[in-house]
Every structure is written in structure tokens, then in C-alpha cells.
Amino acid sequence: MEDKGIWNRQVGVRGLLIVALVSLLAGLGVSDWFAGARLVSLWGGTASPEAQPTVAPQGLPDFVNLAKRLKPVVVNVSTTQVSQGGQGFENPFGEEDPFGDFWRRFFGGPGPRGPFRQKSLGSGFIIDRDGSILTNNHVVENAQKILVKLADEREFEAKVIGRDAKTDVAVIKINAKESLPVAPLGDSDRLEVGEWVMAIGNPFGLDNTVTSGIVSAKGRHIGGPYDNFIQTDASINPGNSGGPLINLHGEVVGINSAIYSRSGTNIGIGFAIPINLVKELLPQLKGKGKVTRGYLGVLIQKVTPEIAESLGVDKPKGALVADVTKGGPAEGAGIKVGDVIIEFDGKEIKESSDLPIIVARTPVDRKVRLKVLRDKKEVTLTVAVGEMKEEEVVASSPEKGELGLTVQQVTPQIAESLGLERPEGVVIAAVEPGSPADDAGLRRGDIVLEVDRKPVRKVADYRKALADVKKGKGFLFLVRRGESTLFLALKPSR
């Protein structure tokens, strides 16, 4: 009875403390039940069934077991490149010169004459029991020697099986003479923004470093024609390149590839190549060592709000055709400069950057239907997809433009200096800084081909086209710049 009385008093005191804490939180205006539930639990109270999973230990990501499972499949990749140095003295330290970084950083070279060796570090992960390893192309590109160190410290020399510079993916292989652990590949399309992820790699040469974070964004484009990066705030630093990005199911959902940083170190913005994109490339990389892509033969650019208005399109969407390659698949299909491609092979083109990726994934010689907007009408065409040659690059063009420019007729002398076949057209002689033309991106030396879809062959055509445009409406210029053509929407000052 005495024990029971003590227990009752303890419960009474505990209850009073809980009531006091809840009252205090209410008086302070704290409405977050999670905060209140956590404070109560410190005193032995019980959180509500709804809040319990949030604060219970079993509700947190289990990175411990995840790291134990995945560490054996992650490898350290070190490469050696031989570069030509300048003239000077023979280096007494050889390739392990302690002052090598000093020479490279301040004088652009190693100091000694003749060839010198440069080492770099990266990461990778095993995808096949035969020793096939996925990594970044930039980790192994131009490497004379590739050394792979496994998690158990064993080292093997590797050879390149296949690589693709456009997506920065490479497959290398070691001969371990035994079955190796393999990383399970997941489905990156199912990733959600805010989902927990873990990265394993060798930042700054520190083997098997584990970091965690969340998926910050998907579908990021950072400069390449086939970019579709996963953005994450899991710490990624130099040396992480080629390592896996892993979800909570223990599946690889990406290859850590790049960081956004002014200093070269992590600031919470890292990028990984989606594993689904990599899985599409693997059969070709393993089978023939390179990737064959579909080719359309157009130069495209983004449809900005200004360009959409000039074309009479309701909202910015699709890919604007700025140029069509002579003899290419697009020309054969009847695609014209000024068309806006809004659908390709049944897939909607929301952004101009969508088109190169979709075309590249399309098998060569396959006939597909595409839809374009032409003169405010929808037109359906059929195109036989060609093969992208190694030297051909799908590019997006600048979009800015405006008035405040001086033009003149192309003379024979101007045509010769600009490399034109004949003295025809109107050339921009000057662009006023800060003018609408300057803001739009028009440059001195641009050849004006069209204004608001009207051909311009002489200065009189140019002036008439401007006069025909309604006052206050934007101008749509088609100009030739070097070997390319592009549309620029020029918004006059109001």
C-alpha cells in the first residue's frame, strides 16, 4: 500500500507538471503539437498516435544499416594522366613532388621539363559481379592508368569498357577473379522532392565517406544538351564524382556528378545523373563502348513570353526552330524555321530542353509523328530520325533582343569580311548600350533575315517591316550569327 501511495503521488506530481507545461506552451502561443509532444515525452508522457511516428526513433532514416549494406559496393577510382611540361630542370622528387601543387597553382605547370604525371581521384560503384563499375566520364577521360580500390582495401587496375562524354557516364572493369557485391539500381523517376537520400564516395581522397540529405529538385539543366540532373543537399565534394546517390530502400537512384560552388567545395547544391538515364545507356556502353543517339537536324531555342506574344501563342511552350540543317531529317519532314515543336513521338514538349533528350533517346531510322505550331495553327508531320554524329551538338540559342540599333546594306566588302556567299541582306552596324536591342541580345555583325516573319533583303524591306508592326507590339527578329540563325524578340520601350 505504501508503494502504491508513493506511485500515486508520483503520478499526481507528473500530471501537474504536464498540465503546467501545456499551460505554459499555450500561454506562449506555441501551436506546434510536435514540440509539445516532444516536451511531454521527456517527462514520461505519451504522445498522440498521430504525432508518435514523427518523434519515434523508428521513424527516422536508418542510415547506419544503409551504410553497412552499400559501402562494400562503392570503390575509389584514381587515375594517372601524362601531360607535357615546359622546359626546365629534372624534378628530383618525381611524381610525388611535394611542391607539385605549388607549381601548378602559381605557374601553370610542374616546373620540371618534359612529361609529368598528374593524378586525380574519384568514386564509382559495382554494377555487375564480373567487376563492371559505373563512374563519371570526367573521372577516367584521357587516363593512362586507372586504379580501383575496393572497400576491403584490395587494388586492381581497370580498363575502360565504354564512355559517353555528353552524359558524363563511363563503365570501367576490373578482373577480381571472384564474384563481387553489386549495387541494386532503383527507379529515379519515382524520386520525390524532399525524399531522403544518402551519398557515398571519396571526397578529397577520404575513402567511404557517407553523407545524407534530401532531394532538393529534379530535372535540373546546368549547361549540357542532355542535362536532367537530380539536385541534392547531401554533401558532395571533389572526389565524390562517380559515387552513388542512394534512396532509403538501399537502391542507387543517381550518379553524383557535379557541385555548384564558387570555391570548389560543397555549399549544399550537388547534382546527380538519374540512374534511369544511365540504365538506358548501359547496353550500348557495354556492347559497343559508345552511345548512338537520334538526330533531328534543327537548332532550337526557348520560347520566352516575348517570343510567344510575337508568334501569337497563348503561353510559352515548346521548342522554337531557329535553323534547319540542309539535308537533315527535319528538312526532309518539312519542318521550317519559325515552327514551334510542341509534341514529338506522342510526348509533349513543355520546354525547349525537353526536345534534345527525347530525340536522343529515339532509335535511329524510326519514323515518328511530331506536332508544330505554324502561323498559329497546329500541323502534324512525320520525320525519320537520323543518327547523331560525334561532332554534332544540339544547341539552344540566346533569346534576348530589342530596338536601338543601326543597320546598313550588306556590301561586297562586308559580305567578304563576314564570310557570306553574296552581298545580300541587312547587317547590324551598331547596337546602343542599354537599348531594347541590347537587352534582346542583338549584336553588331548580326545579319537580319526576317522581321516579324517578313523577309529582309535590303534596308527598304527592313524599314517597311518595322513600319507594318503595330505600335507597342514586340518585334521578332530572325538573324544569322556566324554559322547559326536565331530568333530574338525585341520589346520596344513604352
Short mmCIF file of N, CA and C in Angstrom, two decimals, residues 286-360:
data_model
loop_
_atom_site.label_atom_id
_atom_site.label_comp_id
_atom_site.label_asym_id
_atom_site.label_seq_id
_atom_site.Cartn_x
_atom_site.Cartn_y
_atom_site.Cartn_z
N LYS A 286 28.24 -1.05 -72.74
CA LYS A 286 28.87 -2.35 -72.53
C LYS A 286 29.06 -3.10 -73.85
N GLY A 287 28.12 -2.91 -74.79
CA GLY A 287 28.16 -3.66 -76.03
C GLY A 287 29.11 -3.11 -77.07
N LYS A 288 29.12 -1.76 -77.26
CA LYS A 288 29.97 -1.19 -78.31
C LYS A 288 30.83 -0.03 -77.84
N GLY A 289 30.80 0.26 -76.53
CA GLY A 289 31.72 1.24 -75.96
C GLY A 289 31.34 2.69 -76.16
N LYS A 290 30.22 2.96 -76.85
CA LYS A 290 29.78 4.32 -77.07
C LYS A 290 28.26 4.34 -77.20
N VAL A 291 27.71 5.54 -77.31
CA VAL A 291 26.25 5.68 -77.38
C VAL A 291 25.86 6.28 -78.74
N THR A 292 24.91 5.65 -79.40
CA THR A 292 24.34 6.18 -80.65
C THR A 292 23.03 6.87 -80.33
N ARG A 293 22.88 8.11 -80.82
CA ARG A 293 21.69 8.90 -80.49
C ARG A 293 20.92 9.29 -81.74
N GLY A 294 19.64 9.56 -81.52
CA GLY A 294 18.81 10.06 -82.59
C GLY A 294 19.15 11.51 -82.91
N TYR A 295 18.87 11.92 -84.16
CA TYR A 295 19.25 13.24 -84.64
C TYR A 295 18.12 13.81 -85.48
N LEU A 296 17.75 15.08 -85.22
CA LEU A 296 16.66 15.72 -85.92
C LEU A 296 17.16 16.73 -86.95
N GLY A 297 18.20 17.46 -86.63
CA GLY A 297 18.75 18.43 -87.57
C GLY A 297 18.11 19.80 -87.48
N VAL A 298 17.90 20.27 -86.24
CA VAL A 298 17.37 21.61 -86.03
C VAL A 298 18.18 22.32 -84.95
N LEU A 299 18.24 23.63 -85.04
CA LEU A 299 18.77 24.45 -83.96
C LEU A 299 17.55 25.04 -83.27
N ILE A 300 17.46 24.85 -81.97
CA ILE A 300 16.27 25.28 -81.24
C ILE A 300 16.61 26.30 -80.18
N GLN A 301 15.57 27.00 -79.73
CA GLN A 301 15.73 27.92 -78.63
C GLN A 301 14.45 27.98 -77.83
N LYS A 302 14.56 28.54 -76.66
CA LYS A 302 13.44 28.62 -75.73
C LYS A 302 12.39 29.61 -76.23
N VAL A 303 11.12 29.29 -75.97
CA VAL A 303 10.03 30.22 -76.27
C VAL A 303 9.80 31.08 -75.04
N THR A 304 10.28 32.32 -75.09
CA THR A 304 10.09 33.25 -73.98
C THR A 304 8.70 33.87 -74.07
N PRO A 305 8.23 34.52 -73.01
CA PRO A 305 6.93 35.20 -73.08
C PRO A 305 6.87 36.22 -74.22
N GLU A 306 7.99 36.92 -74.46
CA GLU A 306 8.02 37.92 -75.53
C GLU A 306 7.90 37.25 -76.90
N ILE A 307 8.64 36.14 -77.09
CA ILE A 307 8.56 35.42 -78.36
C ILE A 307 7.17 34.81 -78.55
N ALA A 308 6.60 34.27 -77.46
CA ALA A 308 5.25 33.70 -77.54
C ALA A 308 4.24 34.75 -77.99
N GLU A 309 4.37 35.95 -77.43
CA GLU A 309 3.47 37.04 -77.81
C GLU A 309 3.64 37.41 -79.27
N SER A 310 4.90 37.47 -79.72
CA SER A 310 5.17 37.84 -81.12
C SER A 310 4.64 36.80 -82.09
N LEU A 311 4.65 35.51 -81.66
CA LEU A 311 4.17 34.43 -82.52
C LEU A 311 2.66 34.21 -82.39
N GLY A 312 2.04 34.93 -81.45
CA GLY A 312 0.61 34.76 -81.24
C GLY A 312 0.25 33.50 -80.50
N VAL A 313 1.20 32.99 -79.69
CA VAL A 313 0.98 31.78 -78.89
C VAL A 313 0.47 32.19 -77.52
N ASP A 314 -0.49 31.42 -76.99
CA ASP A 314 -1.12 31.78 -75.72
C ASP A 314 -0.12 31.83 -74.57
N LYS A 315 0.74 30.83 -74.48
CA LYS A 315 1.70 30.77 -73.39
C LYS A 315 3.02 30.19 -73.89
N PRO A 316 4.13 30.52 -73.21
CA PRO A 316 5.43 30.00 -73.64
C PRO A 316 5.50 28.48 -73.48
N LYS A 317 5.68 27.77 -74.57
CA LYS A 317 5.83 26.32 -74.51
C LYS A 317 6.49 25.85 -75.80
N GLY A 318 7.04 24.64 -75.76
CA GLY A 318 7.63 24.04 -76.95
C GLY A 318 9.04 24.50 -77.23
N ALA A 319 9.54 24.09 -78.39
CA ALA A 319 10.89 24.43 -78.83
C ALA A 319 10.81 25.17 -80.15
N LEU A 320 11.33 26.39 -80.18
CA LEU A 320 11.28 27.22 -81.37
C LEU A 320 12.43 26.85 -82.31
N VAL A 321 12.10 26.56 -83.56
CA VAL A 321 13.11 26.18 -84.56
C VAL A 321 13.76 27.45 -85.11
N ALA A 322 15.05 27.63 -84.78
CA ALA A 322 15.78 28.80 -85.25
C ALA A 322 16.55 28.52 -86.53
N ASP A 323 16.81 27.25 -86.80
CA ASP A 323 17.53 26.89 -88.03
C ASP A 323 17.26 25.43 -88.35
N VAL A 324 17.29 25.10 -89.62
CA VAL A 324 17.09 23.73 -90.08
C VAL A 324 18.30 23.33 -90.91
N THR A 325 18.93 22.22 -90.55
CA THR A 325 20.13 21.75 -91.25
C THR A 325 19.76 21.24 -92.64
N LYS A 326 20.51 21.72 -93.63
CA LYS A 326 20.26 21.30 -95.00
C LYS A 326 20.52 19.80 -95.15
N GLY A 327 19.58 19.10 -95.75
CA GLY A 327 19.73 17.67 -95.97
C GLY A 327 19.44 16.83 -94.75
N GLY A 328 19.06 17.44 -93.65
CA GLY A 328 18.81 16.70 -92.42
C GLY A 328 17.40 16.14 -92.35
N PRO A 329 17.11 15.30 -91.35
CA PRO A 329 15.78 14.70 -91.21
C PRO A 329 14.66 15.73 -91.10
N ALA A 330 14.92 16.83 -90.38
CA ALA A 330 13.89 17.85 -90.20
C ALA A 330 13.50 18.50 -91.53
N GLU A 331 14.49 18.81 -92.35
CA GLU A 331 14.20 19.43 -93.64
C GLU A 331 13.38 18.46 -94.51
N GLY A 332 13.75 17.18 -94.46
CA GLY A 332 13.01 16.19 -95.24
C GLY A 332 11.57 16.04 -94.78
N ALA A 333 11.33 16.30 -93.51
CA ALA A 333 9.98 16.17 -92.96
C ALA A 333 9.14 17.42 -93.19
N GLY A 334 9.77 18.52 -93.63
CA GLY A 334 9.02 19.74 -93.89
C GLY A 334 9.01 20.71 -92.73
N ILE A 335 9.87 20.51 -91.73
CA ILE A 335 9.97 21.45 -90.62
C ILE A 335 10.60 22.74 -91.11
N LYS A 336 10.05 23.88 -90.70
CA LYS A 336 10.52 25.17 -91.17
C LYS A 336 11.00 26.05 -90.03
N VAL A 337 11.87 26.99 -90.36
CA VAL A 337 12.31 27.99 -89.38
C VAL A 337 11.08 28.77 -88.90
N GLY A 338 10.93 28.91 -87.61
CA GLY A 338 9.78 29.60 -87.04
C GLY A 338 8.73 28.66 -86.49
N ASP A 339 8.81 27.37 -86.86
CA ASP A 339 7.90 26.38 -86.28
C ASP A 339 8.20 26.23 -84.79
N VAL A 340 7.16 25.99 -84.02
CA VAL A 340 7.33 25.67 -82.60
C VAL A 340 6.94 24.21 -82.41
N ILE A 341 7.92 23.36 -82.09
CA ILE A 341 7.65 21.93 -81.90
C ILE A 341 7.03 21.74 -80.52
N ILE A 342 5.79 21.23 -80.49
CA ILE A 342 5.07 21.08 -79.21
C ILE A 342 4.87 19.62 -78.83
N GLU A 343 5.12 18.71 -79.77
CA GLU A 343 4.97 17.28 -79.46
C GLU A 343 5.89 16.47 -80.36
N PHE A 344 6.54 15.43 -79.76
CA PHE A 344 7.44 14.57 -80.54
C PHE A 344 7.19 13.13 -80.11
N ASP A 345 6.77 12.30 -81.06
CA ASP A 345 6.52 10.88 -80.80
C ASP A 345 5.54 10.68 -79.63
N GLY A 346 4.50 11.51 -79.61
CA GLY A 346 3.48 11.39 -78.58
C GLY A 346 3.82 12.01 -77.25
N LYS A 347 5.03 12.60 -77.14
CA LYS A 347 5.45 13.22 -75.88
C LYS A 347 5.38 14.74 -76.00
N GLU A 348 4.75 15.37 -75.03
CA GLU A 348 4.61 16.82 -75.04
C GLU A 348 5.95 17.50 -74.80
N ILE A 349 6.23 18.54 -75.56
CA ILE A 349 7.45 19.32 -75.38
C ILE A 349 7.06 20.59 -74.61
N LYS A 350 7.26 20.56 -73.31
CA LYS A 350 6.89 21.71 -72.49
C LYS A 350 7.98 22.78 -72.54
N GLU A 351 9.24 22.35 -72.47
CA GLU A 351 10.38 23.26 -72.53
C GLU A 351 11.26 22.87 -73.71
N SER A 352 12.00 23.83 -74.24
CA SER A 352 12.88 23.53 -75.37
C SER A 352 13.92 22.47 -75.01
N SER A 353 14.32 22.44 -73.74
CA SER A 353 15.34 21.47 -73.29
C SER A 353 14.81 20.04 -73.30
N ASP A 354 13.49 19.86 -73.37
CA ASP A 354 12.92 18.50 -73.41
C ASP A 354 13.23 17.82 -74.75
N LEU A 355 13.26 18.60 -75.83
CA LEU A 355 13.36 18.01 -77.16
C LEU A 355 14.67 17.25 -77.41
N PRO A 356 15.86 17.83 -77.11
CA PRO A 356 17.10 17.08 -77.38
C PRO A 356 17.15 15.74 -76.66
N ILE A 357 16.65 15.68 -75.44
CA ILE A 357 16.68 14.43 -74.67
C ILE A 357 15.78 13.38 -75.31
N ILE A 358 14.56 13.79 -75.69
CA ILE A 358 13.61 12.85 -76.28
C ILE A 358 14.11 12.36 -77.64
N VAL A 359 14.63 13.27 -78.47
CA VAL A 359 15.14 12.88 -79.78
C VAL A 359 16.33 11.94 -79.63
N ALA A 360 17.22 12.25 -78.70
CA ALA A 360 18.41 11.43 -78.50
C ALA A 360 18.06 10.01 -78.10
#
